[in-house]
């Protein structure tokens, strides 16, 4: 059952998907498609699927134990039909998705790479924004969180500099509960246990990106 689901609920990116082919991957009741990048064990992804019955979610996560744990939870809760998982680097997935196909995206607590010499390995970057922007519908949210201050600052800077994104909201651990549809992830819990607060960003794909 789990093995079948892992196979049938995976997404093939060997060829680009057009809008019709992407829609066909999900049941007819799905109105919007969301993307979660680096879902870890899948707790947040499962919560969003369970609480948004008209949403289909694509998850990208190269950590195989996480993919298996997420699919196991989805199958147990009979939610797997509305999910497609990609067990590899999200950048390859982004190449295959059609323009303006995503109504929301999440990147929560990406690997921190705290050492200066490793910063170029950080997943949230101007390049990632360039790749993601055309896939988001105008007005779509892109939610990001990090417990590493200089990562959050760099994310704010990159978003500010990017013509296709506005920063709609910024929260900290103290007021993050203002967003009731943003459950605490496993990594956020770990950061809290270790005494680290976090920054939460809601970016918005602008309606008309400036061409300057
Ligand atoms: C620190 S964990 C956070 C997991 C989860 N979002 C949470 O908050 O508990 C970062 C996750 O990003 C995943 N990741 C790293 N590089 C990635 C990539 N290129 N594409 C997609 N996910 C990636 C890692 O495998 C890891 O599971």
mmCIF file of N, CA, C and O in Angstrom, residues 1 5 8-9 25-27 29-30 42-58 70-85:
data_model
loop_
_atom_site.group_PDB
_atom_site.id
_atom_site.type_symbol
_atom_site.label_atom_id
_atom_site.label_comp_id
_atom_site.label_asym_id
_atom_site.label_seq_id
_atom_site.Cartn_x
_atom_site.Cartn_y
_atom_site.Cartn_z
ATOM 1 N N UNK A 1 0.839 -1.220 0.000
ATOM 2 C CA UNK A 1 0.000 0.000 0.000
ATOM 3 C C UNK A 1 0.871 1.266 0.000
ATOM 4 O O UNK A 1 0.714 2.134 -0.851
ATOM 5 N N UNK A 5 1.643 3.743 -3.123
ATOM 6 C CA UNK A 5 1.374 5.187 -3.036
ATOM 7 C C UNK A 5 2.631 5.978 -3.383
ATOM 8 O O UNK A 5 2.558 6.992 -4.088
ATOM 9 N N UNK A 8 2.709 5.802 -7.176
ATOM 10 C CA UNK A 8 1.627 6.459 -7.929
ATOM 11 C C UNK A 8 1.481 7.939 -7.564
ATOM 12 O O UNK A 8 0.931 8.709 -8.344
ATOM 13 N N UNK A 9 1.979 8.331 -6.396
ATOM 14 C CA UNK A 9 1.852 9.743 -5.984
ATOM 15 C C UNK A 9 3.157 10.505 -6.162
ATOM 16 O O UNK A 9 3.380 11.532 -5.521
ATOM 17 N N UNK A 25 -3.151 15.480 -12.716
ATOM 18 C CA UNK A 25 -2.511 14.674 -11.665
ATOM 19 C C UNK A 25 -3.343 14.646 -10.382
ATOM 20 O O UNK A 25 -3.097 13.842 -9.494
ATOM 21 N N UNK A 26 -4.304 15.583 -10.289
ATOM 22 C CA UNK A 26 -5.075 15.739 -9.050
ATOM 23 C C UNK A 26 -6.560 15.468 -9.303
ATOM 24 O O UNK A 26 -7.024 15.582 -10.441
ATOM 25 N N UNK A 27 -7.301 15.138 -8.237
ATOM 26 C CA UNK A 27 -8.745 14.933 -8.410
ATOM 27 C C UNK A 27 -9.423 16.214 -8.903
ATOM 28 O O UNK A 27 -8.897 17.316 -8.707
ATOM 29 N N UNK A 29 -11.784 17.857 -7.754
ATOM 30 C CA UNK A 29 -12.172 18.793 -6.694
ATOM 31 C C UNK A 29 -11.057 19.792 -6.355
ATOM 32 O O UNK A 29 -11.306 20.776 -5.654
ATOM 33 N N UNK A 30 -9.849 19.539 -6.859
ATOM 34 C CA UNK A 30 -8.717 20.422 -6.526
ATOM 35 C C UNK A 30 -8.792 21.698 -7.357
ATOM 36 O O UNK A 30 -8.807 21.660 -8.584
ATOM 37 N N UNK A 42 7.230 16.016 6.788
ATOM 38 C CA UNK A 42 5.923 16.216 6.164
ATOM 39 C C UNK A 42 4.816 16.678 7.095
ATOM 40 O O UNK A 42 3.662 16.791 6.673
ATOM 41 N N UNK A 43 5.141 17.015 8.345
ATOM 42 C CA UNK A 43 4.069 17.366 9.291
ATOM 43 C C UNK A 43 3.269 18.584 8.814
ATOM 44 O O UNK A 43 2.032 18.592 8.878
ATOM 45 N N UNK A 44 3.982 19.613 8.347
ATOM 46 C CA UNK A 44 3.290 20.822 7.867
ATOM 47 C C UNK A 44 2.503 20.519 6.592
ATOM 48 O O UNK A 44 1.347 20.927 6.441
ATOM 49 N N UNK A 45 3.098 19.768 5.689
ATOM 50 C CA UNK A 45 2.435 19.421 4.422
ATOM 51 C C UNK A 45 1.129 18.666 4.704
ATOM 52 O O UNK A 45 0.070 18.999 4.151
ATOM 53 N N UNK A 46 1.197 17.673 5.590
ATOM 54 C CA UNK A 46 0.001 16.866 5.905
ATOM 55 C C UNK A 46 -1.072 17.771 6.525
ATOM 56 O O UNK A 46 -2.251 17.680 6.186
ATOM 57 N N UNK A 47 -0.649 18.681 7.403
ATOM 58 C CA UNK A 47 -1.605 19.591 8.049
ATOM 59 C C UNK A 47 -2.306 20.452 6.994
ATOM 60 O O UNK A 47 -3.522 20.622 7.023
ATOM 61 N N UNK A 48 -1.545 20.977 6.051
ATOM 62 C CA UNK A 48 -2.147 21.846 5.026
ATOM 63 C C UNK A 48 -3.111 21.061 4.144
ATOM 64 O O UNK A 48 -4.193 21.550 3.799
ATOM 65 N N UNK A 49 -2.740 19.826 3.790
ATOM 66 C CA UNK A 49 -3.630 19.011 2.948
ATOM 67 C C UNK A 49 -4.920 18.720 3.717
ATOM 68 O O UNK A 49 -6.033 18.847 3.183
ATOM 69 N N UNK A 50 -4.766 18.361 4.994
ATOM 70 C CA UNK A 50 -5.950 18.004 5.803
ATOM 71 C C UNK A 50 -6.881 19.204 5.986
ATOM 72 O O UNK A 50 -8.100 19.046 6.033
ATOM 73 N N UNK A 51 -6.316 20.393 6.078
ATOM 74 C CA UNK A 51 -7.122 21.571 6.409
ATOM 75 C C UNK A 51 -7.565 22.389 5.198
ATOM 76 O O UNK A 51 -8.249 23.405 5.363
ATOM 77 N N UNK A 52 -7.172 21.962 4.016
ATOM 78 C CA UNK A 52 -7.530 22.700 2.790
ATOM 79 C C UNK A 52 -8.041 21.711 1.745
ATOM 80 O O UNK A 52 -7.295 21.298 0.844
ATOM 81 N N UNK A 53 -9.309 21.321 1.859
ATOM 82 C CA UNK A 53 -9.832 20.224 1.045
ATOM 83 C C UNK A 53 -9.864 20.475 -0.465
ATOM 84 O O UNK A 53 -9.980 19.517 -1.227
ATOM 85 N N UNK A 54 -9.747 21.742 -0.887
ATOM 86 C CA UNK A 54 -9.764 22.001 -2.336
ATOM 87 C C UNK A 54 -8.376 22.301 -2.896
ATOM 88 O O UNK A 54 -8.232 22.865 -3.976
ATOM 89 N N UNK A 55 -7.375 21.922 -2.111
ATOM 90 C CA UNK A 55 -5.996 22.199 -2.512
ATOM 91 C C UNK A 55 -5.265 20.886 -2.776
ATOM 92 O O UNK A 55 -5.428 19.911 -2.040
ATOM 93 N N UNK A 56 -4.452 20.881 -3.845
ATOM 94 C CA UNK A 56 -3.524 19.782 -4.096
ATOM 95 C C UNK A 56 -2.127 20.294 -3.771
ATOM 96 O O UNK A 56 -1.822 21.463 -4.025
ATOM 97 N N UNK A 57 -1.300 19.460 -3.172
ATOM 98 C CA UNK A 57 0.028 19.918 -2.758
ATOM 99 C C UNK A 57 1.108 19.079 -3.444
ATOM 100 O O UNK A 57 1.035 17.853 -3.455
ATOM 101 N N UNK A 58 2.101 19.786 -3.986
ATOM 102 C CA UNK A 58 3.307 19.135 -4.500
ATOM 103 C C UNK A 58 4.386 19.363 -3.441
ATOM 104 O O UNK A 58 4.587 20.493 -2.988
ATOM 105 N N UNK A 70 6.136 11.037 5.295
ATOM 106 C CA UNK A 70 5.021 11.894 4.864
ATOM 107 C C UNK A 70 3.967 11.062 4.144
ATOM 108 O O UNK A 70 2.762 11.187 4.419
ATOM 109 N N UNK A 71 4.415 10.185 3.240
ATOM 110 C CA UNK A 71 3.437 9.392 2.480
ATOM 111 C C UNK A 71 2.696 8.440 3.407
ATOM 112 O O UNK A 71 1.489 8.207 3.251
ATOM 113 N N UNK A 72 3.392 7.880 4.375
ATOM 114 C CA UNK A 72 2.762 6.978 5.340
ATOM 115 C C UNK A 72 1.614 7.710 6.062
ATOM 116 O O UNK A 72 0.494 7.191 6.182
ATOM 117 N N UNK A 73 1.897 8.940 6.505
ATOM 118 C CA UNK A 73 0.870 9.719 7.223
ATOM 119 C C UNK A 73 -0.288 10.072 6.284
ATOM 120 O O UNK A 73 -1.466 10.030 6.686
ATOM 121 N N UNK A 74 0.030 10.381 5.034
ATOM 122 C CA UNK A 74 -1.031 10.746 4.074
ATOM 123 C C UNK A 74 -1.930 9.552 3.770
ATOM 124 O O UNK A 74 -3.157 9.686 3.697
ATOM 125 N N UNK A 75 -1.305 8.374 3.605
ATOM 126 C CA UNK A 75 -2.091 7.163 3.309
ATOM 127 C C UNK A 75 -2.976 6.839 4.509
ATOM 128 O O UNK A 75 -4.180 6.583 4.368
ATOM 129 N N UNK A 76 -2.405 6.902 5.712
ATOM 130 C CA UNK A 76 -3.168 6.565 6.931
ATOM 131 C C UNK A 76 -4.391 7.474 7.071
ATOM 132 O O UNK A 76 -5.435 7.051 7.554
ATOM 133 N N UNK A 77 -4.261 8.734 6.622
ATOM 134 C CA UNK A 77 -5.367 9.695 6.770
ATOM 135 C C UNK A 77 -6.176 9.841 5.483
ATOM 136 O O UNK A 77 -7.014 10.732 5.367
ATOM 137 N N UNK A 78 -5.905 8.951 4.523
ATOM 138 C CA UNK A 78 -6.612 8.956 3.238
ATOM 139 C C UNK A 78 -6.543 10.314 2.543
ATOM 140 O O UNK A 78 -7.537 10.837 2.029
ATOM 141 N N UNK A 79 -5.360 10.900 2.565
ATOM 142 C CA UNK A 79 -5.163 12.212 1.959
ATOM 143 C C UNK A 79 -4.221 12.179 0.759
ATOM 144 O O UNK A 79 -3.988 13.212 0.127
ATOM 145 N N UNK A 80 -3.694 10.989 0.433
ATOM 146 C CA UNK A 80 -2.590 10.958 -0.537
ATOM 147 C C UNK A 80 -3.021 11.350 -1.953
ATOM 148 O O UNK A 80 -2.196 11.798 -2.752
ATOM 149 N N UNK A 81 -4.323 11.208 -2.250
ATOM 150 C CA UNK A 81 -4.801 11.535 -3.597
ATOM 151 C C UNK A 81 -4.491 12.981 -3.999
ATOM 152 O O UNK A 81 -4.304 13.278 -5.173
ATOM 153 N N UNK A 82 -4.468 13.867 -3.015
ATOM 154 C CA UNK A 82 -4.272 15.295 -3.313
ATOM 155 C C UNK A 82 -2.805 15.729 -3.169
ATOM 156 O O UNK A 82 -2.533 16.928 -3.046
ATOM 157 N N UNK A 83 -1.892 14.738 -3.196
ATOM 158 C CA UNK A 83 -0.474 15.076 -3.019
ATOM 159 C C UNK A 83 0.367 14.399 -4.092
ATOM 160 O O UNK A 83 0.112 13.259 -4.479
ATOM 161 N N UNK A 84 1.379 15.114 -4.570
ATOM 162 C CA UNK A 84 2.397 14.519 -5.431
ATOM 163 C C UNK A 84 3.757 14.877 -4.846
ATOM 164 O O UNK A 84 4.024 16.055 -4.577
ATOM 165 N N UNK A 85 4.582 13.853 -4.624
ATOM 166 C CA UNK A 85 5.870 14.100 -3.986
ATOM 167 C C UNK A 85 7.005 13.937 -4.987
ATOM 168 O O UNK A 85 6.992 13.025 -5.822
#
